Amino acid sequence: MNFIGKFLGLILGWKFGGFFGAIFGVILGHWGDKKLYELGAVNSSFFNRKLTRQSLFIQTTFAVLGHLSKSKGRVTEDDIQLALQLMSQLKLDDANRRLAQDAFNRGKAADFPLRQVIREFRIGCGQRADLVRMFLYVQVQAAFADSQLEQSEKDVLFVVAEELGLSRFQFEQMLAMEFAARQFTRAGGYQYQQHQYQHQQSGGAYQPHSGPTVEDAYKVLGVNASDDQQAVKRAYRRLMNENHPDKLVAKGLPKEMLEMAKEKTQQIQAAYDLICKAKGWK
């Protein structure tokens, strides 16, 4: 993030208010740096214009959604309704809605340059790990809207993850975490199990079950049942910090996606609470 505002605030604050003026100046400068970062324009050769980071996030999201939909062979009415539903959920105004629809349609093209678009997105986001992971989280949620993951969709998601800097292991771990996290927001959702996942690669589906389990909770936090309380708490705090809605918005997450970020932290909190209850931890 820029530091010019903090530097100028320090100098001017010290000059006109001494020590306490310098502190106040740094605080104001920090706020100014955040606003400049949020509103700062970034280049995009694919969208052919300078965009704010928030606009880049939204348009890239819908372009990749279009590409995911097309990867299954053809874009169905359900795919279109999913995109429209997400636009409504985000409460996009007419201008942003048109941009999102255009991005979705461009993503469906056979020559859609997925790797180029994701590289430019990553650069535009300042390569911030927490922000790009939230972007991938949105794509995974969309791919699982029909409660199963086609191999073609998984292949697209891996390309996205790879361009965002994730290894194959990190990608598989993230999928496992996200599959399990769905149990904490969907009653009667779909349980992820390794043997079911292998079956899915040859066309099988995930099997329904009654709700979240302790095993799901471990996967959400990326920990093992054998981990002690300190290790689990450390993982929980790290995930809560990485997915803090206000911090993500300050780094470029569109305010329209604030509710999705809140849902993510609620899943993490619910998983941690379930583990603590099962273990008898205070």
Coordinates of C-alpha atoms in Angstrom, one line a residue:
M1 CA 0.0 0.0 0.0
N2 CA 1.2 3.6 -0.6
F3 CA 3.0 5.4 2.2
I4 CA 3.1 8.9 0.7
G5 CA 0.2 10.1 2.8
K6 CA 1.7 8.8 6.0
F7 CA 5.0 10.4 5.2
L8 CA 3.5 13.8 4.5
G9 CA 1.2 13.5 7.5
L10 CA 4.2 12.9 9.7
I11 CA 6.2 15.9 8.3
L12 CA 3.3 18.4 8.4
G13 CA 2.0 17.1 11.8
W14 CA 5.5 17.4 13.4
K15 CA 5.9 20.9 11.9
F16 CA 2.6 22.3 13.1
G17 CA 1.9 20.2 16.2
G18 CA 5.0 18.5 17.4
F19 CA 5.0 14.9 18.6
F20 CA 1.2 14.6 19.0
G21 CA 0.6 16.4 15.8
A22 CA 2.9 13.9 14.0
I23 CA 0.9 11.0 15.4
F24 CA -2.4 12.6 14.2
G25 CA -0.8 13.4 10.8
V26 CA 0.3 9.8 10.4
I27 CA -3.3 8.6 11.2
L28 CA -4.8 11.0 8.7
G29 CA -2.1 10.1 6.1
H30 CA -2.9 6.4 6.6
W31 CA -6.5 7.0 5.9
G32 CA -5.6 9.0 2.8
D33 CA -3.3 6.2 1.6
K34 CA -6.1 3.7 1.9
K35 CA -8.5 5.9 0.0
L36 CA -6.0 6.5 -2.8
Y37 CA -5.4 2.7 -3.0
E38 CA -9.1 1.9 -3.1
L39 CA -9.8 4.5 -5.8
G40 CA -6.5 4.2 -7.7
A41 CA -6.8 3.2 -11.4
V42 CA -5.2 0.0 -12.7
N43 CA -4.5 -1.0 -16.3
S44 CA -6.3 -3.8 -18.1
S45 CA -5.5 -4.7 -21.7
F46 CA -8.4 -7.1 -21.8
F47 CA -11.1 -4.6 -20.7
N48 CA -9.3 -1.9 -22.7
R49 CA -9.5 0.8 -20.0
K50 CA -8.2 2.0 -16.7
L51 CA -10.3 0.6 -13.9
T52 CA -10.6 1.0 -10.1
R53 CA -9.5 -2.1 -8.3
Q54 CA -13.2 -2.7 -7.3
S55 CA -14.3 -2.5 -10.9
L56 CA -11.5 -4.8 -12.0
F57 CA -12.6 -7.3 -9.3
I58 CA -16.2 -7.3 -10.4
Q59 CA -15.6 -7.5 -14.1
T60 CA -12.9 -10.2 -13.8
T61 CA -15.3 -12.2 -11.5
F62 CA -18.0 -12.2 -14.2
A63 CA -15.7 -12.9 -17.1
V64 CA -14.3 -16.0 -15.3
L65 CA -17.8 -17.0 -14.4
G66 CA -18.7 -16.9 -18.1
H67 CA -15.6 -19.0 -18.9
L68 CA -16.5 -21.5 -16.2
S69 CA -20.0 -21.9 -17.6
K70 CA -18.7 -22.4 -21.1
S71 CA -16.2 -25.0 -20.0
K72 CA -19.0 -27.5 -19.4
G73 CA -19.8 -27.5 -23.1
R74 CA -22.5 -24.9 -23.4
V75 CA -23.9 -22.1 -21.3
T76 CA -27.3 -23.1 -19.9
E77 CA -30.2 -21.1 -18.7
D78 CA -29.2 -22.0 -15.1
D79 CA -25.7 -20.6 -15.7
I80 CA -27.2 -17.3 -16.9
Q81 CA -29.6 -17.2 -14.0
L82 CA -26.7 -17.8 -11.6
A83 CA -24.9 -14.8 -13.0
L84 CA -28.0 -12.6 -12.8
Q85 CA -28.6 -13.8 -9.2
L86 CA -25.1 -12.9 -8.2
M87 CA -25.6 -9.4 -9.8
S88 CA -28.8 -9.0 -7.8
Q89 CA -27.1 -10.3 -4.6
L90 CA -24.3 -7.7 -5.1
K91 CA -26.9 -5.0 -5.7
L92 CA -25.0 -3.7 -8.8
D93 CA -26.3 -0.5 -10.2
D94 CA -27.3 -0.3 -13.9
A95 CA -23.9 0.7 -15.1
N96 CA -22.0 -2.0 -13.2
R97 CA -24.7 -4.5 -14.2
R98 CA -24.1 -3.8 -17.8
L99 CA -20.3 -4.1 -17.3
A100 CA -20.8 -7.4 -15.5
Q101 CA -23.1 -8.8 -18.3
D102 CA -20.6 -7.7 -21.0
A103 CA -17.7 -9.4 -19.0
F104 CA -19.7 -12.6 -18.6
N105 CA -20.4 -12.7 -22.4
R106 CA -16.8 -12.0 -23.2
G107 CA -15.7 -14.8 -20.9
K108 CA -17.8 -17.3 -22.9
A109 CA -15.7 -16.7 -26.0
A110 CA -13.6 -19.6 -27.2
D111 CA -10.5 -17.4 -27.4
F112 CA -11.0 -16.0 -23.9
P113 CA -7.4 -15.4 -22.6
L114 CA -7.9 -16.7 -19.1
R115 CA -4.3 -16.7 -18.0
Q116 CA -3.7 -13.1 -19.3
V117 CA -6.8 -11.8 -17.5
I118 CA -5.9 -13.4 -14.2
R119 CA -2.3 -12.2 -14.4
E120 CA -3.6 -8.6 -14.9
F121 CA -6.0 -9.0 -12.1
R122 CA -3.3 -10.3 -9.8
I123 CA -1.1 -7.3 -10.6
G124 CA -4.0 -4.9 -10.3
C125 CA -4.7 -6.3 -6.8
G126 CA -1.1 -5.6 -5.8
Q127 CA -0.6 -9.4 -5.5
R128 CA -2.3 -9.4 -2.1
A129 CA -2.8 -13.0 -1.1
D130 CA -5.9 -12.5 1.0
L131 CA -7.7 -10.5 -1.7
V132 CA -6.9 -13.0 -4.5
R133 CA -8.0 -15.9 -2.3
M134 CA -11.3 -14.2 -1.8
F135 CA -11.6 -13.9 -5.6
L136 CA -10.9 -17.7 -6.0
Y137 CA -13.4 -18.3 -3.2
V138 CA -16.1 -16.5 -5.2
Q139 CA -15.3 -18.7 -8.2
V140 CA -15.4 -21.9 -6.2
Q141 CA -18.8 -20.9 -4.8
A142 CA -20.1 -20.3 -8.3
A143 CA -18.8 -23.6 -9.6
F144 CA -20.5 -25.4 -6.7
A145 CA -23.9 -23.6 -7.2
D146 CA -25.3 -26.9 -8.6
S147 CA -23.7 -28.8 -5.8
Q148 CA -21.2 -30.7 -7.9
L149 CA -17.9 -29.8 -9.6
E150 CA -17.3 -30.9 -13.2
Q151 CA -13.8 -31.9 -14.1
S152 CA -13.8 -29.1 -16.7
E153 CA -14.7 -26.6 -14.1
K154 CA -12.0 -27.9 -11.8
D155 CA -9.4 -27.5 -14.6
V156 CA -10.4 -23.9 -15.1
L157 CA -10.3 -23.2 -11.4
F158 CA -6.8 -24.7 -11.2
V159 CA -5.5 -22.4 -14.0
V160 CA -7.0 -19.4 -12.0
A161 CA -5.4 -20.7 -8.8
E162 CA -2.0 -21.2 -10.5
E163 CA -2.0 -17.7 -12.0
L164 CA -2.9 -16.4 -8.6
G165 CA 0.2 -18.0 -7.1
L166 CA -1.2 -21.2 -5.5
S167 CA 0.4 -24.6 -5.9
R168 CA -1.5 -27.7 -6.7
F169 CA -1.4 -28.8 -3.0
Q170 CA -2.7 -25.4 -1.9
F171 CA -5.5 -25.5 -4.5
E172 CA -6.6 -29.0 -3.4
Q173 CA -6.5 -27.9 0.2
M174 CA -8.6 -24.8 -0.6
L175 CA -11.2 -26.9 -2.4
A176 CA -11.4 -29.3 0.6
M177 CA -11.8 -26.3 3.0
E178 CA -14.5 -24.7 0.8
F179 CA -16.4 -27.9 0.3
A180 CA -16.5 -28.4 4.1
A181 CA -17.4 -24.7 4.7
R182 CA -20.6 -25.1 2.7
Q183 CA -22.0 -27.2 5.5
F184 CA -22.0 -24.2 7.8
T185 CA -24.3 -22.2 5.6
R186 CA -26.4 -24.9 3.9
A187 CA -28.6 -27.2 5.9
G188 CA -28.6 -30.6 4.2
G189 CA -25.6 -29.6 2.1
Y190 CA -23.0 -31.8 0.5
Q191 CA -20.3 -33.6 2.4
Y192 CA -16.8 -33.7 0.9
Q193 CA -15.0 -37.0 1.3
Q194 CA -11.8 -38.0 -0.5
H195 CA -13.2 -41.1 -2.1
Q196 CA -16.3 -39.2 -3.3
Y197 CA -13.9 -36.5 -4.7
Q198 CA -12.1 -39.2 -6.7
H199 CA -15.4 -40.5 -7.9
Q200 CA -16.4 -37.0 -9.0
Q201 CA -13.4 -36.9 -11.4
S202 CA -15.1 -39.6 -13.4
G203 CA -18.5 -38.1 -13.3
G204 CA -19.8 -38.9 -9.8
A205 CA -21.6 -36.4 -7.5
Y206 CA -21.2 -35.4 -3.9
Q207 CA -23.5 -37.2 -1.5
P208 CA -25.9 -35.3 0.7
H209 CA -25.8 -35.5 4.5
S210 CA -27.6 -33.9 7.4
G211 CA -25.2 -31.1 8.3
P212 CA -21.7 -30.0 9.3
T213 CA -19.5 -32.5 11.2
V214 CA -16.4 -32.0 13.3
E215 CA -14.5 -33.5 10.3
D216 CA -15.9 -30.6 8.2
A217 CA -14.8 -28.1 10.8
Y218 CA -11.2 -29.4 10.7
K219 CA -11.2 -29.0 6.9
V220 CA -12.6 -25.5 7.1
L221 CA -9.7 -24.4 9.4
G222 CA -7.1 -26.5 7.5
V223 CA -6.1 -28.4 10.6
N224 CA -6.0 -32.1 11.7
A225 CA -7.9 -33.8 14.5
S226 CA -4.6 -34.5 16.2
D227 CA -3.6 -30.8 16.4
D228 CA -3.6 -29.2 19.9
Q229 CA -5.7 -26.3 21.0
Q230 CA -2.9 -23.8 20.3
A231 CA -2.4 -24.9 16.7
V232 CA -6.2 -24.8 16.1
K233 CA -6.5 -21.4 17.6
R234 CA -3.6 -20.1 15.6
A235 CA -5.2 -21.3 12.3
Y236 CA -8.5 -19.8 13.3
R237 CA -7.0 -16.4 14.1
R238 CA -5.0 -16.4 10.8
L239 CA -8.1 -17.2 8.7
M240 CA -10.2 -14.6 10.5
N241 CA -7.5 -12.0 9.9
E242 CA -7.1 -13.0 6.2
N243 CA -10.9 -12.8 5.6
H244 CA -11.7 -9.8 7.7
P245 CA -14.3 -7.9 5.6
D246 CA -13.2 -4.4 6.4
K247 CA -9.6 -5.2 5.7
L248 CA -10.5 -6.9 2.4
V249 CA -12.5 -3.8 1.3
A250 CA -9.6 -1.6 2.2
K251 CA -7.4 -3.7 -0.1
G252 CA -9.7 -3.6 -3.1
L253 CA -12.6 -5.9 -2.5
P254 CA -15.8 -4.3 -3.9
K255 CA -18.1 -3.1 -1.1
E256 CA -20.8 -5.0 -2.9
M257 CA -19.1 -8.3 -2.0
L258 CA -18.9 -7.4 1.7
E259 CA -21.7 -9.8 2.6
M260 CA -19.8 -12.7 1.0
A261 CA -16.7 -11.9 3.0
K262 CA -18.9 -11.8 6.2
E263 CA -20.3 -15.2 5.3
K264 CA -16.8 -16.6 5.0
T265 CA -15.9 -15.3 8.5
Q266 CA -19.1 -16.8 9.9
Q267 CA -18.2 -20.2 8.4
I268 CA -14.7 -20.0 10.1
Q269 CA -16.3 -18.9 13.4
A270 CA -18.8 -21.7 13.3
A271 CA -16.2 -24.3 12.5
Y272 CA -14.0 -23.2 15.4
D273 CA -16.9 -23.2 17.8
L274 CA -17.8 -26.7 16.8
I275 CA -14.3 -28.0 17.3
C276 CA -14.1 -26.3 20.7
K277 CA -17.4 -27.8 21.7
A278 CA -16.4 -31.3 20.6
K279 CA -13.0 -31.0 22.4
G280 CA -14.4 -29.4 25.5
W281 CA -12.1 -26.4 25.1
K282 CA -12.9 -23.1 26.7

